[in-house]
XYZ file of C-alpha atoms in Angstrom:
256
model
C 120.635 68.255 78.143
C 118.211 70.471 76.216
C 119.300 74.096 75.842
C 116.747 76.321 77.577
C 114.768 78.710 75.416
C 115.249 82.304 76.554
C 112.901 85.278 76.346
C 114.924 88.492 76.406
C 113.074 91.570 77.674
C 114.777 94.964 77.929
C 113.949 98.365 79.359
C 113.936 101.325 76.931
C 117.331 102.674 78.109
C 120.139 102.553 75.534
C 122.388 100.153 77.466
C 119.580 97.637 77.901
C 118.605 97.837 74.245
C 122.228 97.330 73.189
C 122.525 94.298 75.460
C 119.291 92.920 73.998
C 120.748 93.086 70.489
C 123.993 91.358 71.519
C 122.321 88.594 73.534
C 119.598 87.921 70.952
C 122.234 87.286 68.280
C 124.089 84.907 70.578
C 121.256 82.984 72.225
C 118.167 83.675 70.152
C 114.995 85.228 71.517
C 111.624 83.598 72.166
C 108.348 84.999 73.381
C 107.749 84.719 77.147
C 105.005 82.177 76.440
C 107.391 79.923 74.478
C 110.454 80.364 76.684
C 111.769 78.254 79.544
C 113.456 81.235 81.235
C 112.755 84.975 81.063
C 115.779 87.276 81.137
C 115.012 90.828 82.250
C 117.519 93.537 81.240
C 117.287 96.815 83.155
C 116.849 97.888 86.757
C 114.577 96.919 89.606
C 111.713 98.950 88.167
C 111.825 97.025 84.910
C 112.108 93.748 86.826
C 108.874 94.586 88.664
C 107.209 95.385 85.329
C 108.371 92.009 84.024
C 106.949 90.175 87.037
C 103.606 91.977 86.762
C 103.286 91.325 83.037
C 104.564 87.762 82.879
C 104.528 86.345 86.415
C 101.302 84.479 85.677
C 103.244 82.266 83.228
C 105.182 80.683 86.080
C 108.524 80.972 84.240
C 111.710 81.611 86.261
C 113.145 85.096 85.765
C 116.848 85.944 85.635
C 117.554 89.673 85.771
C 120.691 91.575 84.768
C 121.347 95.103 85.912
C 121.368 97.696 83.142
C 119.482 100.429 84.984
C 120.013 102.703 87.970
C 118.943 100.232 90.679
C 119.526 96.513 90.768
C 118.786 94.876 94.110
C 116.688 92.231 92.343
C 119.210 91.875 89.526
C 122.479 90.128 88.707
C 125.413 91.986 87.208
C 125.509 92.225 83.423
C 128.694 90.751 81.985
C 128.558 90.441 78.213
C 131.594 88.158 78.049
C 130.093 85.495 80.339
C 128.178 82.426 79.193
C 124.591 83.372 80.003
C 123.334 79.795 79.747
C 125.955 78.622 82.244
C 125.013 81.404 84.647
C 121.341 80.484 84.430
C 122.161 76.805 84.975
C 124.184 77.623 88.123
C 121.724 80.208 89.462
C 119.963 79.771 92.810
C 116.171 80.237 92.963
C 114.273 82.579 95.290
C 110.510 82.021 95.423
C 108.429 85.149 96.064
C 104.740 85.447 96.918
C 103.215 88.827 96.029
C 100.733 90.780 98.104
C 97.141 90.988 96.911
C 95.555 94.438 97.294
C 91.840 95.112 97.090
C 91.099 98.832 97.266
C 87.659 100.430 97.630
C 87.241 104.031 96.486
C 84.881 106.908 97.300
C 83.190 106.417 93.932
C 82.228 102.861 94.906
C 84.770 101.129 92.663
C 86.790 98.112 93.792
C 90.281 97.761 92.321
C 92.548 94.746 92.692
C 96.292 94.579 92.123
C 99.427 92.634 93.066
C 102.587 93.923 94.734
C 105.945 92.155 94.832
C 107.546 94.915 96.933
C 104.894 96.709 98.963
C 101.408 98.154 99.204
C 101.535 101.731 100.474
C 98.862 104.236 101.503
C 99.785 107.913 101.164
C 98.029 111.196 101.904
C 97.024 113.051 98.724
C 96.936 116.590 100.140
C 98.493 118.652 102.915
C 96.089 117.006 105.371
C 97.565 114.123 107.344
C 95.967 110.737 106.805
C 93.914 109.173 109.616
C 93.933 105.396 109.215
C 92.493 102.534 111.257
C 94.426 99.254 111.088
C 92.722 95.855 111.481
C 94.539 92.524 111.602
C 92.450 89.437 110.832
C 89.270 91.412 111.547
C 90.442 92.826 114.884
C 91.193 96.518 115.347
C 94.793 96.855 116.491
C 95.239 100.593 115.966
C 92.096 102.708 115.953
C 93.736 105.800 114.497
C 97.181 106.260 112.997
C 97.832 109.897 112.069
C 100.571 109.898 109.465
C 101.748 110.694 105.972
C 101.070 107.063 105.137
C 101.570 103.412 106.001
C 102.793 100.370 104.066
C 102.896 96.601 104.113
C 106.100 95.161 102.614
C 107.248 91.706 101.531
C 110.726 90.419 102.495
C 111.962 91.142 98.957
C 110.555 94.674 99.201
C 111.687 95.288 102.769
C 115.003 96.779 101.595
C 113.268 99.311 99.342
C 110.668 101.942 100.353
C 110.075 100.120 103.640
C 113.722 100.448 104.684
C 113.857 104.143 103.760
C 110.841 104.653 106.064
C 112.846 103.004 108.896
C 111.052 99.671 108.603
C 112.829 96.370 109.348
C 114.708 94.341 106.760
C 113.175 90.877 106.592
C 115.002 87.652 105.690
C 113.614 85.513 102.906
C 111.821 82.401 104.074
C 110.842 83.916 107.418
C 107.156 84.011 106.376
C 106.639 87.511 107.734
C 105.670 90.967 106.418
C 106.623 94.447 107.594
C 103.883 96.908 108.590
C 105.579 100.296 108.635
C 104.223 103.823 109.217
C 105.414 106.717 107.048
C 106.146 109.863 109.080
C 103.795 108.927 111.967
C 102.513 111.784 114.137
C 100.338 109.802 116.555
C 100.801 107.379 118.203
C 104.173 109.094 118.326
C 106.065 106.072 119.604
C 104.576 103.501 117.219
C 107.225 102.186 114.821
C 105.244 99.480 113.070
C 105.053 95.709 113.418
C 106.301 92.450 111.933
C 103.363 90.231 110.947
C 102.989 86.585 110.001
C 102.625 86.201 106.248
C 99.107 84.810 106.582
C 97.810 87.936 108.333
C 94.962 89.781 106.611
C 95.519 93.531 106.958
C 92.680 96.015 106.461
C 93.231 99.764 106.354
C 90.177 101.984 106.887
C 90.542 105.669 106.011
C 88.847 108.117 108.391
C 87.178 111.141 106.764
C 88.392 110.306 103.226
C 86.700 113.339 101.668
C 88.588 115.831 103.847
C 91.719 113.699 104.127
C 92.043 111.850 100.781
C 94.415 108.900 100.586
C 95.829 106.928 97.669
C 96.905 103.277 97.668
C 99.758 101.972 95.530
C 100.662 98.353 94.812
C 104.234 98.639 93.519
C 103.581 101.187 90.732
C 99.789 100.789 90.356
C 98.124 103.711 92.131
C 94.471 103.972 93.137
C 93.249 107.417 94.253
C 90.660 108.378 96.880
C 90.502 105.061 98.694
C 88.216 104.457 101.664
C 89.347 100.947 102.581
C 92.224 98.715 101.499
C 92.519 94.984 102.168
C 95.956 93.367 101.789
C 96.997 89.741 102.150
C 99.841 87.599 100.893
C 98.883 85.524 97.879
C 99.445 81.795 98.302
C 98.214 81.010 94.795
C 100.594 83.299 92.908
C 104.340 82.837 93.067
C 107.357 83.814 91.005
C 110.863 82.388 90.974
C 113.810 84.751 90.604
C 117.235 83.362 89.713
C 120.443 84.732 91.237
C 124.124 84.049 90.778
C 125.293 81.913 93.749
C 127.696 84.549 95.053
C 125.002 87.232 95.001
C 121.791 85.413 95.890
C 118.889 87.409 97.273
C 119.200 86.029 100.801
C 122.848 87.125 100.952
C 121.959 90.592 99.631
C 119.312 91.035 102.304
C 121.836 89.969 104.959
C 124.436 92.410 103.627
C 121.915 95.254 103.763
C 121.439 94.644 107.485
C 125.148 95.197 108.139
C 125.662 98.104 105.757
C 127.132 101.216 107.394
């Protein structure tokens, strides 16, 4: 069997850079374009950077935790055989969200999100947002600090901290979750089919400015944001069998 070519990418933190040096000596290091597998060394933030920069290549990504957060990562164990771990790893296929944001200046900005797309108020004024699903108004005015649409992989992150539901992988659903809603006071969000097209329209954007963020890409002063799950783009993350992503999501639902 041919030994897979590995591209080692590391965050700037000292531990990740040290691990990069050790692993490169042991396994070699190829460019992401030449590699069969991309190995991301860091935390969840660096993993998201890796997916945004290199997801278009279609290469599987195996992450190892050397940062502060590691839900999308495997544990780093320098003594283990990395090639054997990659060979035994279980895949998790993720489809990102596609965001198309329109701004007050007339610009249109597109971006992808593997975790969530969130709208947030920019000033002390609460945001007033209309929510449309597949072209039909479902909530004429949500008064809130913000609102987000999260993927299953991202449902344990910002979405969960905003009291949104944790979603199992493979369920083909997304979480629509308000952030500090004021009215309707009893609205707690919704679980939507993955094919749903969600449009957010900002009321009075000059007085009540709102930003939109796809993972870490922020767009200021938006007037309208369209979000849908991408069926054309996909990434494959690799996880150790005992800590696969589906099991981690299940564990999160029973954490006390």
